[in-house]
Tab-separated table of C-alpha atoms and ligand atoms in Angstrom:
chain	number	residue	atom	x	y	z
A	768	MET	CA	0.000	0.000	0.000
A	769	LEU	CA	1.470	3.418	-1.061
A	770	THR	CA	1.540	6.258	1.332
A	771	LEU	CA	0.113	9.552	0.155
A	772	ALA	CA	3.638	10.934	-0.269
A	773	GLU	CA	4.711	7.915	-2.380
A	774	PHE	CA	1.530	8.188	-4.471
A	775	LEU	CA	2.181	11.883	-5.201
A	776	PHE	CA	5.856	11.134	-6.059
A	777	TRP	CA	4.941	8.484	-8.646
A	778	LEU	CA	2.143	10.671	-10.048
A	779	VAL	CA	4.543	13.619	-10.666
A	780	ALA	CA	7.222	11.261	-12.058
A	781	GLY	CA	4.699	9.694	-14.461
A	782	ILE	CA	3.578	13.091	-15.707
A	783	TYR	CA	7.189	14.298	-16.090
A	784	PHE	CA	8.644	11.240	-17.832
A	785	TYR	CA	5.697	9.925	-19.868
A	786	ILE	CA	2.960	12.469	-20.407
A	787	LEU	CA	5.003	15.707	-20.981
A	788	PRO	CA	7.326	14.143	-23.631
A	789	PHE	CA	4.261	12.766	-25.423
A	790	VAL	CA	2.599	16.199	-25.407
A	791	ASP	CA	5.857	17.829	-26.632
A	792	ARG	CA	6.162	15.296	-29.447
A	793	THR	CA	2.564	15.828	-30.484
A	794	ILE	CA	3.053	19.600	-30.555
A	795	ALA	CA	6.337	19.237	-32.516
A	796	ASP	CA	4.660	16.918	-35.044
A	797	ALA	CA	1.808	19.377	-35.475
A	798	ASP	CA	4.292	22.259	-35.959
A	799	ALA	CA	6.173	20.243	-38.588
A	800	ARG	CA	2.931	19.508	-40.422
A	801	ASP	CA	2.026	23.201	-40.289
A	802	LEU	CA	5.430	24.115	-41.737
A	803	GLU	CA	5.053	21.612	-44.551
A	804	ALA	CA	1.586	22.954	-45.353
A	805	GLN	CA	2.799	26.590	-45.330
A	806	PRO	CA	2.621	27.903	-48.933
A	807	GLU	CA	5.776	29.403	-50.492
A	808	PRO	CA	5.671	33.197	-50.366
A	809	PRO	CA	4.272	34.182	-53.790
A	810	ALA	CA	6.946	35.285	-56.282
A	811	ARG	CA	6.760	39.009	-56.877
A	812	ARG	CA	5.239	39.700	-60.275
A	813	SER	CA	7.420	41.526	-62.765
A	814	ALA	CA	6.888	43.627	-65.877
A	815	PHE	CA	9.579	41.489	-67.540
A	816	VAL	CA	10.198	37.844	-68.384
A	817	ALA	CA	13.488	36.300	-69.511
A	818	ARG	CA	14.582	33.192	-71.350
A	819	ARG	CA	17.935	31.830	-72.447
A	820	LEU	CA	18.914	32.087	-76.116
A	821	THR	CA	22.485	30.769	-75.892
A	822	PRO	CA	24.850	29.818	-73.048
A	823	THR	CA	25.692	33.517	-72.605
A	824	THR	CA	22.699	35.430	-73.940
A	825	PHE	CA	19.201	35.988	-72.610
A	826	LEU	CA	16.130	37.595	-74.138
A	827	ILE	CA	14.175	39.840	-71.778
A	828	VAL	CA	10.671	40.817	-72.875
A	829	GLU	CA	8.634	43.631	-71.372
A	830	HIS	CA	5.416	41.705	-71.678
A	831	ASP	CA	2.671	44.029	-70.471
A	832	ASP	CA	3.632	47.625	-71.232
A	833	ILE	CA	0.952	50.295	-71.568
A	834	PHE	CA	2.158	51.124	-75.074
A	835	ASP	CA	1.656	47.552	-76.356
A	836	GLU	CA	5.191	47.629	-77.733
A	837	HIS	CA	6.459	44.489	-75.918
A	838	PRO	CA	10.068	45.455	-76.666
A	839	PHE	CA	12.831	42.871	-76.746
A	840	ILE	CA	15.885	43.561	-74.579
A	841	TYR	CA	18.972	41.378	-74.777
A	842	ALA	CA	21.463	40.595	-72.015
A	843	ARG	CA	24.840	39.294	-73.198
A	844	ILE	CA	26.902	38.034	-70.277
A	845	PHE	CA	30.706	38.115	-70.243
A	846	ALA	CA	31.139	35.980	-67.108
A	847	GLU	CA	34.936	35.975	-67.040
A	848	ALA	CA	35.156	39.751	-67.324
A	849	LYS	CA	32.172	40.113	-64.948
A	850	LYS	CA	30.410	42.384	-67.431
A	851	ILE	CA	26.924	42.357	-68.828
A	852	LEU	CA	26.006	44.057	-72.092
A	853	LEU	CA	22.398	45.182	-72.448
A	854	VAL	CA	20.932	45.839	-75.862
A	855	ASP	CA	18.169	48.424	-75.210
A	856	THR	CA	16.249	49.090	-72.011
A	857	GLY	CA	12.537	48.878	-72.852
A	858	CYS	CA	9.591	51.108	-71.947
A	859	GLY	CA	10.470	51.731	-68.313
A	860	GLY	CA	8.111	49.117	-66.839
A	861	ARG	CA	4.903	51.114	-67.288
A	862	THR	CA	2.093	48.582	-67.017
A	863	ARG	CA	-1.675	48.492	-66.531
A	864	ASP	CA	-1.437	45.429	-64.256
A	865	ARG	CA	-1.555	46.661	-60.662
A	866	THR	CA	-0.394	43.307	-59.297
A	867	ILE	CA	3.004	43.809	-60.960
A	868	GLU	CA	5.489	44.904	-58.304
A	869	ILE	CA	8.784	44.904	-60.208
A	870	THR	CA	8.734	47.600	-62.869
A	871	ARG	CA	12.437	48.506	-62.949
A	872	LEU	CA	14.511	46.556	-65.446
A	873	ARG	CA	17.596	46.703	-63.236
A	874	GLU	CA	15.721	45.274	-60.233
A	875	PHE	CA	14.399	42.492	-62.450
A	876	ILE	CA	17.879	41.620	-63.695
A	877	GLU	CA	19.424	41.685	-60.222
A	878	THR	CA	16.719	40.065	-58.079
A	879	VAL	CA	14.285	37.939	-60.062
A	880	CYS	CA	15.106	34.225	-60.291
A	881	ILE	CA	15.149	32.964	-63.855
A	882	PRO	CA	14.451	29.237	-64.378
A	883	ASP	CA	16.635	29.240	-67.529
A	884	ASN	CA	19.529	30.613	-65.435
A	885	GLY	CA	19.553	27.783	-62.884
A	886	GLY	CA	16.919	29.587	-60.828
A	887	ARG	CA	19.209	32.564	-60.191
A	888	PRO	CA	18.872	36.211	-61.244
A	889	LEU	CA	20.720	37.202	-64.430
A	890	ASN	CA	23.016	39.529	-62.472
A	891	GLU	CA	22.530	38.466	-58.872
A	892	GLY	CA	23.146	41.343	-56.496
A	893	GLY	CA	24.458	43.462	-59.370
A	894	ARG	CA	27.904	41.780	-59.197
A	895	MET	CA	28.582	42.314	-62.898
A	896	GLU	CA	29.079	45.799	-64.306
A	897	TYR	CA	26.839	46.975	-67.107
A	898	ALA	CA	27.278	48.563	-70.494
A	899	VAL	CA	24.204	49.517	-72.516
A	900	VAL	CA	23.821	49.910	-76.276
A	901	LEU	CA	20.711	51.719	-77.490
A	902	THR	CA	19.812	50.450	-80.947
A	903	HIS	CA	18.010	53.758	-81.573
A	904	CYS	CA	16.403	56.517	-79.569
A	905	HIS	CA	12.689	55.636	-79.764
A	906	TYR	CA	10.967	55.711	-76.389
A	907	ASP	CA	10.265	51.964	-76.260
A	908	HIS	CA	14.018	51.296	-76.187
A	909	ILE	CA	15.309	54.075	-73.922
A	910	LEU	CA	12.833	54.543	-71.058
A	911	GLY	CA	14.825	52.268	-68.728
A	912	VAL	CA	18.204	53.819	-69.518
A	913	GLU	CA	18.470	56.149	-66.512
A	914	GLN	CA	18.639	53.129	-64.178
A	915	PHE	CA	21.984	52.252	-65.755
A	916	ALA	CA	23.311	55.684	-66.761
A	917	VAL	CA	24.109	56.456	-63.110
A	918	ASP	CA	27.106	54.109	-63.115
A	919	SER	CA	27.431	52.511	-66.554
A	920	PRO	CA	28.430	53.580	-70.063
A	921	ILE	CA	25.595	54.125	-72.533
A	922	TYR	CA	26.515	53.716	-76.200
A	923	GLN	CA	24.647	55.229	-79.140
A	924	SER	CA	25.314	55.775	-82.818
A	925	GLY	CA	27.784	58.472	-83.784
A	926	HIS	CA	26.169	58.709	-87.249
A	927	SER	CA	23.887	61.649	-86.582
A	928	PRO	CA	24.694	63.371	-83.263
A	929	SER	CA	22.168	66.154	-83.836
A	930	PHE	CA	19.309	63.635	-84.122
A	931	ILE	CA	19.887	62.468	-80.544
A	932	SER	CA	21.102	65.750	-79.050
A	933	PRO	CA	19.404	66.821	-75.798
A	934	ASP	CA	17.474	69.480	-77.749
A	935	ASN	CA	16.120	67.011	-80.318
A	936	LEU	CA	15.737	63.848	-78.239
A	937	PRO	CA	12.260	64.710	-76.827
A	938	LYS	CA	10.850	64.992	-80.358
A	939	ASN	CA	12.835	62.223	-82.042
A	940	SER	CA	12.342	59.723	-79.204
A	941	LEU	CA	8.557	60.350	-79.565
A	942	CYS	CA	8.440	61.090	-75.810
A	943	GLU	CA	7.152	64.598	-76.524
A	944	HIS	CA	4.353	63.241	-78.716
A	945	LEU	CA	3.326	60.790	-75.977
A	946	SER	CA	3.600	63.447	-73.236
A	947	ILE	CA	6.129	61.410	-71.259
A	948	ARG	CA	9.333	62.681	-69.702
A	949	THR	CA	12.391	62.187	-71.903
A	950	PRO	CA	15.175	60.367	-70.044
A	951	THR	CA	18.344	62.342	-69.428
A	952	PHE	CA	21.685	60.607	-69.872
A	953	GLU	CA	25.084	61.261	-71.407
A	954	PRO	CA	25.818	58.720	-74.124
A	955	SER	CA	29.140	57.871	-75.705
A	956	LEU	CA	28.694	58.190	-79.454
A	957	VAL	CA	30.316	55.265	-81.235
A	958	PRO	CA	31.842	55.356	-84.763
A	959	HIS	CA	30.786	52.886	-87.464
A	960	ARG	CA	32.359	49.413	-87.270
A	961	SER	CA	33.696	49.929	-83.733
A	962	ARG	CA	34.579	46.933	-81.615
A	963	LEU	CA	32.972	47.515	-78.230
A	964	ILE	CA	35.517	48.027	-75.500
A	965	PHE	CA	33.980	48.007	-72.067
A	966	PHE	CA	35.270	49.982	-69.124
A	967	SER	CA	38.967	49.659	-69.932
A	968	PRO	CA	41.008	49.119	-73.092
A	969	ARG	CA	41.900	45.627	-71.818
A	970	ALA	CA	38.229	44.541	-71.621
A	971	THR	CA	37.657	44.295	-75.352
A	972	THR	CA	34.946	42.164	-76.933
A	973	ASN	CA	34.186	40.565	-80.240
A	974	VAL	CA	31.016	42.625	-80.523
A	975	VAL	CA	31.084	45.144	-83.362
A	976	LEU	CA	28.760	48.149	-83.552
A	977	LEU	CA	27.562	49.111	-87.032
A	978	HIS	CA	25.718	52.222	-88.144
A	979	THR	CA	22.539	51.114	-89.908
A	980	PRO	CA	20.602	54.315	-90.657
A	981	GLY	CA	17.258	53.947	-92.381
A	982	HIS	CA	14.552	53.237	-89.837
A	983	THR	CA	15.988	56.210	-87.949
A	984	PRO	CA	19.268	58.088	-88.578
A	985	ASP	CA	20.696	56.751	-85.274
A	986	GLU	CA	19.824	53.076	-85.784
A	987	VAL	CA	22.675	50.659	-85.003
A	988	ALA	CA	23.221	46.924	-85.296
A	989	LEU	CA	25.551	44.756	-83.227
A	990	TRP	CA	27.417	41.783	-84.622
A	991	ASP	CA	28.561	39.308	-81.978
A	992	GLU	CA	31.352	37.411	-83.721
A	993	ASP	CA	31.691	34.791	-80.956
A	994	GLU	CA	28.037	33.794	-80.982
A	995	LYS	CA	27.302	34.646	-84.635
A	996	MET	CA	24.370	36.743	-83.518
A	997	LEU	CA	23.177	39.909	-85.214
A	998	TYR	CA	21.099	42.456	-83.283
A	999	VAL	CA	19.243	44.872	-85.543
A	1000	GLY	CA	16.876	46.857	-83.306
A	1001	ASP	CA	13.863	48.083	-85.271
A	1002	THR	CA	15.462	47.961	-88.721
A	1003	LEU	CA	13.219	44.992	-89.449
A	1004	TYR	CA	11.287	42.081	-87.989
A	1005	GLU	CA	8.828	39.411	-89.042
A	1006	TYR	CA	5.083	39.221	-88.333
A	1007	GLU	CA	4.918	42.767	-86.990
A	1008	PRO	CA	4.720	45.978	-89.073
A	1009	ILE	CA	8.100	47.549	-89.810
A	1010	ILE	CA	7.290	51.181	-89.019
A	1011	PHE	CA	9.270	54.102	-90.387
A	1012	PRO	CA	8.871	57.486	-88.712
A	1013	ASN	CA	8.914	60.670	-90.763
A	1014	GLU	CA	12.696	60.842	-90.193
A	1015	GLY	CA	13.232	57.447	-91.850
A	1016	ASN	CA	14.901	56.906	-95.209
A	1017	ILE	CA	14.267	53.808	-97.328
A	1018	VAL	CA	17.316	54.281	-99.576
A	1019	GLN	CA	19.560	54.347	-96.496
A	1020	TRP	CA	17.643	51.368	-95.080
A	1021	LEU	CA	18.422	49.362	-98.238
A	1022	TRP	CA	22.093	50.357	-97.959
A	1023	SER	CA	22.143	49.187	-94.333
A	1024	VAL	CA	20.398	45.891	-95.053
A	1025	ASN	CA	22.785	45.216	-97.960
A	1026	MET	CA	25.732	45.885	-95.635
A	1027	LEU	CA	24.350	43.425	-93.048
A	1028	ILE	CA	23.743	40.758	-95.711
A	1029	ASP	CA	27.332	41.236	-96.907
A	1030	LEU	CA	28.686	41.024	-93.358
A	1031	VAL	CA	26.840	37.796	-92.550
A	1032	TRP	CA	27.654	36.294	-95.951
A	1033	ARG	CA	31.383	36.813	-95.420
A	1034	THR	CA	31.444	34.859	-92.125
A	1035	PRO	CA	32.229	31.144	-92.012
A	1036	LEU	CA	28.969	29.151	-92.171
A	1037	PRO	CA	26.784	32.210	-92.851
A	1038	GLU	CA	23.610	30.132	-92.739
A	1039	SER	CA	24.156	29.491	-89.032
A	1040	ALA	CA	24.087	33.178	-88.038
A	1041	MET	CA	20.995	34.235	-86.095
A	1042	ILE	CA	19.163	37.555	-86.083
A	1043	ASN	CA	17.603	39.238	-83.030
A	1044	CYS	CA	15.279	42.205	-83.438
A	1045	GLY	CA	13.800	44.912	-81.235
A	1046	HIS	CA	10.369	43.293	-81.275
A	1047	ARG	CA	8.825	39.921	-82.040
A	1048	THR	CA	11.720	38.218	-83.872
A	1049	ALA	CA	14.604	36.448	-82.117
A	1050	MET	CA	16.920	33.569	-82.982
A	1051	ARG	CA	15.877	33.398	-86.618
A	1052	PRO	CA	18.241	32.684	-89.529
A	1053	ALA	CA	19.875	36.042	-90.220
A	1054	LEU	CA	20.629	35.657	-93.893
A	1055	ASP	CA	17.144	34.457	-94.786
A	1056	VAL	CA	15.373	37.170	-92.768
A	1057	LEU	CA	17.592	39.938	-94.190
A	1058	ARG	CA	17.234	38.784	-97.787
A	1059	THR	CA	13.467	38.205	-97.645
A	1060	THR	CA	12.803	41.550	-95.939
A	1061	LYS	CA	14.863	43.300	-98.598
A	1062	ALA	CA	12.936	41.447	-101.336
A	1063	PHE	CA	9.636	42.590	-99.776
A	1064	MET	CA	10.852	46.212	-99.709
A	1065	LEU	CA	11.937	46.014	-103.352
A	1066	ASP	CA	8.506	44.590	-104.260
A	1067	VAL	CA	6.893	47.553	-102.500
A	1068	LEU	CA	9.095	50.023	-104.399
A	1069	ALA	CA	8.455	48.206	-107.688
A	1070	GLY	CA	4.693	48.479	-107.159
A	1071	LYS	CA	4.295	44.686	-106.884
A	1072	GLU	CA	2.711	45.065	-103.431
A	1073	LYS	CA	-0.516	47.060	-103.356
A	1074	ILE	CA	-1.313	49.642	-100.685
A	1075	HIS	CA	-3.345	47.873	-98.023
A	1076	ARG	CA	-4.383	50.951	-96.042
A	1077	ARG	CA	-3.888	54.704	-95.866
A	1078	GLU	CA	-3.940	56.811	-92.743
A	1079	THR	CA	-3.166	60.412	-91.859
A	1080	ARG	CA	-1.061	60.728	-88.713
A	1081	ARG	CA	-0.140	64.145	-87.381
A	1082	GLY	CA	-0.838	65.614	-90.810
A	1083	ILE	CA	1.372	63.068	-92.620
A	1084	GLU	CA	0.002	60.558	-95.138
A	1085	TYR	CA	1.020	57.031	-94.083
A	1086	VAL	CA	0.624	53.888	-96.199
A	1087	GLU	CA	0.633	50.259	-95.142
A	1088	TYR	CA	1.725	47.254	-97.188
A	1089	VAL	CA	1.006	43.676	-96.125
A	1090	GLN	CA	2.744	40.716	-97.728
A	1091	PRO	CA	0.467	37.728	-98.465
A	1092	GLY	CA	0.989	35.459	-95.462
A	1093	GLN	CA	1.753	38.587	-93.408
A	1094	ARG	CA	5.389	37.662	-92.764
A	1095	TYR	CA	6.359	41.220	-93.626
A	1096	ARG	CA	4.349	44.395	-93.237
A	1097	LEU	CA	5.438	47.980	-93.766
A	1098	ILE	CA	3.937	51.207	-92.429
A	1099	CYS	CA	5.644	54.437	-93.480
A	1100	PRO	CA	5.013	57.955	-94.735
A	1101	GLU	CA	4.155	57.682	-98.421
A	1102	ARG	CA	6.757	60.366	-99.086
A	1103	LEU	CA	9.532	57.864	-98.175
A	1104	ILE	CA	8.314	55.428	-100.853
A	1105	LEU	CA	8.063	58.152	-103.504
A	1106	GLU	CA	11.513	59.562	-102.663
A	1107	ALA	CA	13.104	56.099	-102.770
A	1108	ARG	CA	11.518	55.357	-106.173
A	1109	GLU	CA	12.847	58.638	-107.502
A	1110	GLN	CA	16.385	58.189	-106.132
A	1111	LEU	CA	16.626	54.559	-107.258
A	1112	GLU	CA	14.925	55.355	-110.591
A	1113	ILE	CA	12.349	52.611	-110.087
B	423	ZN	ZN1	10.657	49.715	-81.096
C-alpha cells in the first residue's frame, strides 16, 4: 500500500517522464505539419520575363507595357570579365497590371530568379558591371536607360549626333508626342564598325557596332562574332509591321540591309548566323530574314505590293503594305516610298 507521499511522487514522475514528452512530441509533429503545409511566399510579379537564347545570352521581354510595344531587350553576359552588355532598355516598366510589383529593369535583372539561369537572377546582387547599347532613340528602347546611366556607359550611334542631341531627343524619341518625360543621360557616341571596348582598353569584346541608318538616322546593329548573332533593333522584324517614322529613309535602309547581308555572308557558315530584333523576332536565320525583308521592300518600291491601307497621322500621309501570309508588313510615310523610287529610278 502506497503512502500519500509515495503516491504523489509516482504521479509527478509519471507526468514528467511519460505524459510531458508525449505532449511535446505531439506539438512538434503538429508544428512540422504546419510548416510543410505553409505555402511558399508568392513570387513578386514583374513587368519582364526572360529566357535563355544561348549559353551567354538571354532575351528579356517587357510583356505588359501600356504602349503595347512588348520590346525585346537582350542581355549578353561576359562571365569571365564580370560584365553584362544590355541591348536596349525597354519602356520603363509602365504597365496596366496593378499586381506587378517589379517595374524597374535593373531590379528584375538583379533580383528575379530565372528558371533558364539555374533559378538565379541574371546579375545576382548586381555583381557584374553593365554597359548599354541603345539600338536607336525611340521611347520603347530608352525609357529604362536612366537606371543604368548612373554608373554605366551608354553607347549610341555616332552617325547623326544632332538627331539624338538633348534638344532634339524629346521629339525624335517620340516622348514629346506621348507626353512622357524624356530620359536624361550622357551617351558615348560610337563610330561605325567599332569593336565595343567596355570599361577599360583591356576589356575588349568581339562585338562590333555598325551604323545602320534607315529606320531612324541613329539606328545601329551589333554583330557578336563569338556567338554569330546579329542584333538589328527596329530595322526589321517578321510578323509585326516595320514602321518608319517621318525621319526614316528607305534608300539608307536598303544600304544598311545590304551591308548586313554582306557582313553575314562573309562569315564562315553564314547560314548558321541568327538575327535578333527589337520586337517579335529572335533567334531566326539572319541571312534568310535579311534577304526576304529586302525582297519585300523592293517589291513595295516596284509596285508589286498594293497599298493595303492609308492613314493620316499628325498631318502626314502614311501607307501600309502587307505581304500575303503577313510575314512582312510595312507602315511608313508615303513620301519615303516616292523619294526612294525617284532616287533609285524605279
Ligand atoms: Zn521599337
